[in-house]
Each structure stands twice: as C-alpha cells, then as structure tokens.
PDB file of C-alpha atoms in Angstrom:
ATOM      1  CA  MET A   1      66.661 -23.837 -41.609  1.00  0.00           C
ATOM      2  CA  SER A   2      70.157 -22.641 -40.722  1.00  0.00           C
ATOM      3  CA  ALA A   3      73.041 -24.966 -39.863  1.00  0.00           C
ATOM      4  CA  THR A   4      72.798 -23.838 -36.234  1.00  0.00           C
ATOM      5  CA  GLU A   5      69.062 -24.611 -36.085  1.00  0.00           C
ATOM      6  CA  MET A   6      69.671 -28.005 -37.738  1.00  0.00           C
ATOM      7  CA  SER A   7      72.377 -28.877 -35.211  1.00  0.00           C
ATOM      8  CA  ALA A   8      70.089 -27.970 -32.326  1.00  0.00           C
ATOM      9  CA  THR A   9      67.278 -30.064 -33.814  1.00  0.00           C
ATOM     10  CA  GLU A  10      69.562 -33.046 -34.427  1.00  0.00           C
ATOM     11  CA  THR A  11      70.962 -32.787 -30.898  1.00  0.00           C
ATOM     12  CA  SER A  12      67.474 -32.657 -29.391  1.00  0.00           C
ATOM     13  CA  THR A  13      66.397 -35.689 -31.427  1.00  0.00           C
ATOM     14  CA  THR A  14      69.514 -37.594 -30.361  1.00  0.00           C
ATOM     15  CA  GLU A  15      68.916 -36.763 -26.694  1.00  0.00           C
ATOM     16  CA  THR A  16      65.348 -38.026 -26.937  1.00  0.00           C
ATOM     17  CA  SER A  17      66.433 -41.175 -28.742  1.00  0.00           C
ATOM     18  CA  THR A  18      69.061 -41.960 -26.098  1.00  0.00           C
ATOM     19  CA  THR A  19      66.545 -41.522 -23.283  1.00  0.00           C
ATOM     20  CA  GLU A  20      63.884 -43.516 -25.116  1.00  0.00           C
ATOM     21  CA  MET A  21      66.352 -46.334 -25.816  1.00  0.00           C
ATOM     22  CA  SER A  22      67.348 -46.517 -22.137  1.00  0.00           C
ATOM     23  CA  ALA A  23      63.705 -46.430 -21.036  1.00  0.00           C
ATOM     24  CA  HIS A  24      62.771 -49.099 -23.581  1.00  0.00           C
ATOM     25  CA  ALA A  25      65.667 -51.292 -22.449  1.00  0.00           C
ATOM     26  CA  ALA A  26      64.505 -51.038 -18.823  1.00  0.00           C
ATOM     27  CA  GLU A  27      60.909 -51.878 -19.776  1.00  0.00           C
ATOM     28  CA  ALA A  28      62.070 -54.881 -21.794  1.00  0.00           C
ATOM     29  CA  LEU A  29      63.949 -56.385 -18.853  1.00  0.00           C
ATOM     30  CA  PRO A  30      62.331 -59.015 -16.641  1.00  0.00           C
ATOM     31  CA  ALA A  31      61.247 -57.909 -13.177  1.00  0.00           C
ATOM     32  CA  ALA A  32      63.855 -60.128 -11.532  1.00  0.00           C
ATOM     33  CA  VAL A  33      66.390 -62.753 -12.566  1.00  0.00           C
ATOM     34  CA  ASP A  34      67.836 -65.451 -10.308  1.00  0.00           C
ATOM     35  CA  ALA A  35      71.140 -67.292 -10.773  1.00  0.00           C
ATOM     36  CA  ASP A  36      72.479 -70.022  -8.513  1.00  0.00           C
ATOM     37  CA  PHE A  37      76.203 -70.594  -8.020  1.00  0.00           C
ATOM     38  CA  VAL A  38      78.754 -72.360  -5.835  1.00  0.00           C
ATOM     39  CA  ILE A  39      82.406 -71.362  -5.430  1.00  0.00           C
ATOM     40  CA  ASP A  40      84.382 -74.587  -5.306  1.00  0.00           C
ATOM     41  CA  ALA A  41      86.951 -75.157  -2.570  1.00  0.00           C
ATOM     42  CA  ALA A  42      89.594 -75.478  -5.315  1.00  0.00           C
ATOM     43  CA  HIS A  43      89.079 -71.879  -6.501  1.00  0.00           C
ATOM     44  CA  PRO A  44      92.525 -70.267  -6.901  1.00  0.00           C
ATOM     45  CA  SER A  45      91.710 -67.280  -4.644  1.00  0.00           C
ATOM     46  CA  LEU A  46      91.020 -69.383  -1.556  1.00  0.00           C
ATOM     47  CA  PRO A  47      94.423 -70.652  -0.327  1.00  0.00           C
ATOM     48  CA  GLY A  48      95.519 -67.182   0.811  1.00  0.00           C
ATOM     49  CA  HIS A  49      92.086 -65.996   1.942  1.00  0.00           C
ATOM     50  CA  PHE A  50      92.393 -67.162   4.794  1.00  0.00           C
ATOM     51  CA  PRO A  51      94.726 -70.093   5.552  1.00  0.00           C
ATOM     52  CA  GLY A  52      93.002 -72.699   7.696  1.00  0.00           C
ATOM     53  CA  ARG A  53      89.570 -71.048   7.338  1.00  0.00           C
ATOM     54  CA  PRO A  54      88.995 -70.073   3.706  1.00  0.00           C
ATOM     55  CA  VAL A  55      86.402 -67.431   2.912  1.00  0.00           C
ATOM     56  CA  VAL A  56      85.319 -66.547  -0.618  1.00  0.00           C
ATOM     57  CA  PRO A  57      86.705 -63.053  -1.336  1.00  0.00           C
ATOM     58  CA  GLY A  58      84.101 -60.358  -1.938  1.00  0.00           C
ATOM     59  CA  VAL A  59      85.608 -59.651  -5.354  1.00  0.00           C
ATOM     60  CA  VAL A  60      84.799 -63.232  -6.421  1.00  0.00           C
ATOM     61  CA  VAL A  61      81.166 -62.750  -5.354  1.00  0.00           C
ATOM     62  CA  LEU A  62      81.051 -59.418  -7.214  1.00  0.00           C
ATOM     63  CA  ASP A  63      82.510 -61.121 -10.286  1.00  0.00           C
ATOM     64  CA  ARG A  64      79.444 -63.397 -10.321  1.00  0.00           C
ATOM     65  CA  VAL A  65      77.170 -60.364  -9.944  1.00  0.00           C
ATOM     66  CA  LEU A  66      78.865 -58.568 -12.851  1.00  0.00           C
ATOM     67  CA  ALA A  67      78.787 -61.670 -15.077  1.00  0.00           C
ATOM     68  CA  ALA A  68      75.054 -62.129 -14.459  1.00  0.00           C
ATOM     69  CA  ALA A  69      74.383 -58.420 -15.087  1.00  0.00           C
ATOM     70  CA  GLU A  70      76.409 -58.559 -18.301  1.00  0.00           C
ATOM     71  CA  ALA A  71      74.358 -61.528 -19.514  1.00  0.00           C
ATOM     72  CA  LEU A  72      71.077 -59.863 -18.534  1.00  0.00           C
ATOM     73  CA  LEU A  73      71.810 -56.401 -19.917  1.00  0.00           C
ATOM     74  CA  GLY A  74      74.024 -57.330 -22.832  1.00  0.00           C
ATOM     75  CA  THR A  75      76.557 -54.708 -21.799  1.00  0.00           C
ATOM     76  CA  SER A  76      80.230 -54.832 -20.913  1.00  0.00           C
ATOM     77  CA  PRO A  77      81.115 -54.820 -17.212  1.00  0.00           C
ATOM     78  CA  ASP A  78      83.227 -51.742 -18.032  1.00  0.00           C
ATOM     79  CA  ALA A  79      79.961 -49.817 -18.553  1.00  0.00           C
ATOM     80  CA  LEU A  80      78.675 -50.740 -15.071  1.00  0.00           C
ATOM     81  CA  ARG A  81      79.241 -48.841 -11.837  1.00  0.00           C
ATOM     82  CA  LEU A  82      78.854 -50.237  -8.328  1.00  0.00           C
ATOM     83  CA  PRO A  83      77.939 -47.196  -6.208  1.00  0.00           C
ATOM     84  CA  GLN A  84      76.724 -49.309  -3.314  1.00  0.00           C
ATOM     85  CA  VAL A  85      77.741 -52.747  -2.011  1.00  0.00           C
ATOM     86  CA  LYS A  86      77.297 -54.174   1.464  1.00  0.00           C
ATOM     87  CA  PHE A  87      78.671 -57.520   2.609  1.00  0.00           C
ATOM     88  CA  VAL A  88      76.606 -58.890   5.481  1.00  0.00           C
ATOM     89  CA  ARG A  89      78.204 -62.285   6.044  1.00  0.00           C
ATOM     90  CA  PRO A  90      80.989 -64.309   4.432  1.00  0.00           C
ATOM     91  CA  LEU A  91      80.402 -66.936   1.779  1.00  0.00           C
ATOM     92  CA  LEU A  92      82.269 -70.152   2.501  1.00  0.00           C
ATOM     93  CA  PRO A  93      83.635 -72.446  -0.210  1.00  0.00           C
ATOM     94  CA  GLY A  94      81.040 -74.995  -1.327  1.00  0.00           C
ATOM     95  CA  GLU A  95      78.061 -73.060   0.068  1.00  0.00           C
ATOM     96  CA  PRO A  96      75.280 -72.775  -2.520  1.00  0.00           C
ATOM     97  CA  ALA A  97      74.290 -69.168  -3.197  1.00  0.00           C
ATOM     98  CA  ARG A  98      71.534 -67.468  -5.142  1.00  0.00           C
ATOM     99  CA  LEU A  99      71.953 -64.137  -6.875  1.00  0.00           C
ATOM    100  CA  ARG A 100      68.883 -62.017  -7.612  1.00  0.00           C
ATOM    101  CA  LEU A 101      69.006 -59.073 -10.018  1.00  0.00           C
ATOM    102  CA  GLU A 102      66.115 -56.587 -10.084  1.00  0.00           C
ATOM    103  CA  PRO A 103      66.435 -54.080 -12.951  1.00  0.00           C
ATOM    104  CA  ALA A 104      64.648 -50.736 -13.020  1.00  0.00           C
ATOM    105  CA  ARG A 105      64.907 -47.466 -14.890  1.00  0.00           C
ATOM    106  CA  GLY A 106      66.994 -44.772 -13.219  1.00  0.00           C
ATOM    107  CA  GLY A 107      65.943 -41.144 -12.993  1.00  0.00           C
ATOM    108  CA  ASP A 108      68.597 -40.137 -15.519  1.00  0.00           C
ATOM    109  CA  GLY A 109      67.295 -42.565 -18.155  1.00  0.00           C
ATOM    110  CA  GLY A 110      69.962 -45.129 -17.323  1.00  0.00           C
ATOM    111  CA  LEU A 111      69.394 -48.489 -15.663  1.00  0.00           C
ATOM    112  CA  ARG A 112      69.698 -49.409 -12.000  1.00  0.00           C
ATOM    113  CA  VAL A 113      69.952 -53.031 -11.002  1.00  0.00           C
ATOM    114  CA  LYS A 114      69.543 -53.914  -7.346  1.00  0.00           C
ATOM    115  CA  PHE A 115      71.122 -57.196  -6.370  1.00  0.00           C
ATOM    116  CA  ARG A 116      71.060 -59.576  -3.449  1.00  0.00           C
ATOM    117  CA  VAL A 117      73.287 -62.589  -2.914  1.00  0.00           C
ATOM    118  CA  ALA A 118      71.960 -65.038  -0.335  1.00  0.00           C
ATOM    119  CA  LEU A 119      72.574 -68.572   0.825  1.00  0.00           C
ATOM    120  CA  ARG A 120      70.405 -71.099  -0.972  1.00  0.00           C
ATOM    121  CA  THR A 121      68.996 -73.758   1.312  1.00  0.00           C
ATOM    122  CA  GLN A 122      69.549 -77.344   0.193  1.00  0.00           C
ATOM    123  CA  ASP A 123      66.070 -78.544   1.135  1.00  0.00           C
ATOM    124  CA  ASP A 124      63.852 -76.362  -1.032  1.00  0.00           C
ATOM    125  CA  GLY A 125      66.245 -74.115  -2.964  1.00  0.00           C
ATOM    126  CA  GLN A 126      64.825 -70.996  -1.291  1.00  0.00           C
ATOM    127  CA  GLU A 127      66.942 -68.038  -0.239  1.00  0.00           C
ATOM    128  CA  GLY A 128      68.429 -67.989   3.234  1.00  0.00           C
ATOM    129  CA  GLU A 129      70.778 -65.561   4.970  1.00  0.00           C
ATOM    130  CA  THR A 130      71.909 -62.528   3.006  1.00  0.00           C
ATOM    131  CA  ILE A 131      75.560 -62.510   1.949  1.00  0.00           C
ATOM    132  CA  ALA A 132      75.678 -59.207   0.044  1.00  0.00           C
ATOM    133  CA  THR A 133      73.398 -56.511  -1.321  1.00  0.00           C
ATOM    134  CA  GLY A 134      74.014 -53.587  -3.598  1.00  0.00           C
ATOM    135  CA  GLU A 135      73.242 -51.736  -6.757  1.00  0.00           C
ATOM    136  CA  LEU A 136      74.683 -51.653 -10.257  1.00  0.00           C
ATOM    137  CA  VAL A 137      74.205 -48.597 -12.445  1.00  0.00           C
ATOM    138  CA  VAL A 138      74.364 -48.316 -16.213  1.00  0.00           C
ATOM    139  CA  PRO A 139      74.440 -44.566 -16.827  1.00  0.00           C
ATOM    140  CA  ALA A 140      72.431 -43.136 -19.699  1.00  0.00           C
ATOM    141  CA  ALA A 141      74.537 -42.399 -22.750  1.00  0.00           C
ATOM    142  CA  PRO A 142      75.695 -38.771 -22.657  1.00  0.00           C
ATOM    143  CA  ALA A 143      73.945 -36.502 -25.111  1.00  0.00           C
ATOM    144  CA  PRO A 144      76.140 -35.344 -27.976  1.00  0.00           C
ATOM    145  CA  VAL A 145      77.362 -31.796 -27.686  1.00  0.00           C
ATOM    146  CA  ALA A 146      76.205 -29.463 -30.448  1.00  0.00           C
ATOM    147  CA  PRO A 147      79.091 -27.970 -32.405  1.00  0.00           C
ATOM    148  CA  ASP A 148      79.864 -24.330 -31.676  1.00  0.00           C
ATOM    149  CA  ALA A 149      77.952 -21.877 -33.812  1.00  0.00           C
ATOM    150  CA  PRO A 150      80.026 -20.293 -36.568  1.00  0.00           C
ATOM    151  CA  THR A 151      81.520 -16.981 -35.530  1.00  0.00           C
ATOM    152  CA  GLY A 152      81.286 -15.486 -39.008  1.00  0.00           C
ATOM    153  CA  ALA A 153      85.061 -14.943 -39.219  1.00  0.00           C
ATOM    154  CA  ALA A 154      86.888 -16.863 -41.884  1.00  0.00           C
TER     155      ALA A 154
END
C-alpha cells in the first residue's frame, strides 16, 4: 500500500470514527433534562436593567442554558453555537423557572439540543408560560485533511 493510499484509508477511518463518536454521544444522552432556577433580585445585572422595574437580561437566561448544556454534554460553551433563540416574555427577578434540554443527533453527525425556558408554577412545579426557546448546536468535529500527494520532485 502506497503512502497516498494509506493516508486516504486513515482519513476515511478518522471520518467514520468522528461521525460514530458524535452519533454514540447523541444516543447516550437522555431524552430530556430539566433544571430549575431562580435569578435573585440581588443579581448584579438587575439594577440597570431596568431601574424601577427590573427584568432579568436575556444573556443571564442564556448563561443558565449554556451552563446546563455544558454539564449535560461535557463540552465547553465555546464549542456551542446558538443559531436560534426566541424570547417570548421577560423573566422577573425571583420568578422560578424551569429549563428543559432535549438533545438529538444532527444531520451532520453533530448534536442539536432544543431548549425551552418556562415559568415554573409554585403549586405543582409544572411548567407555565414560555420565557424563551431555541436551539444549541455542537458541530461534528471536522474531518482531518489528507496531506497532499507527493509531487515526485525533490
């Protein structure tokens, strides 16, 4: 087997392994994960957002989403993309919220995690009005590029 054929074989094996690892990771994830949280009225982002009627900034809500995804997937938030986020209603300080993450395998072999943040009712802990929805994406690892074939010139 020539060096060029070996490189092509190794590259093909690596591509398969990357896809299989991503697919295996998606299959190993639970169907859905819930996390409850409350942003305290003393949170440092609230005094300027907005004076007299504080609202939890969307970035604080997304920080909770990213932290939960990091814990679930075991990956750095730097590896995650947020291609889609929709805020439906504001979250007020002290309101109990529930975050739901639903992981699935993406078409490219990466992972897609749909999320929903909703109010959590005090009575039974069930989800109420939607605060935000969106999707996180963990792209599949890029396949290594095979080195250029030797040109024969020295």
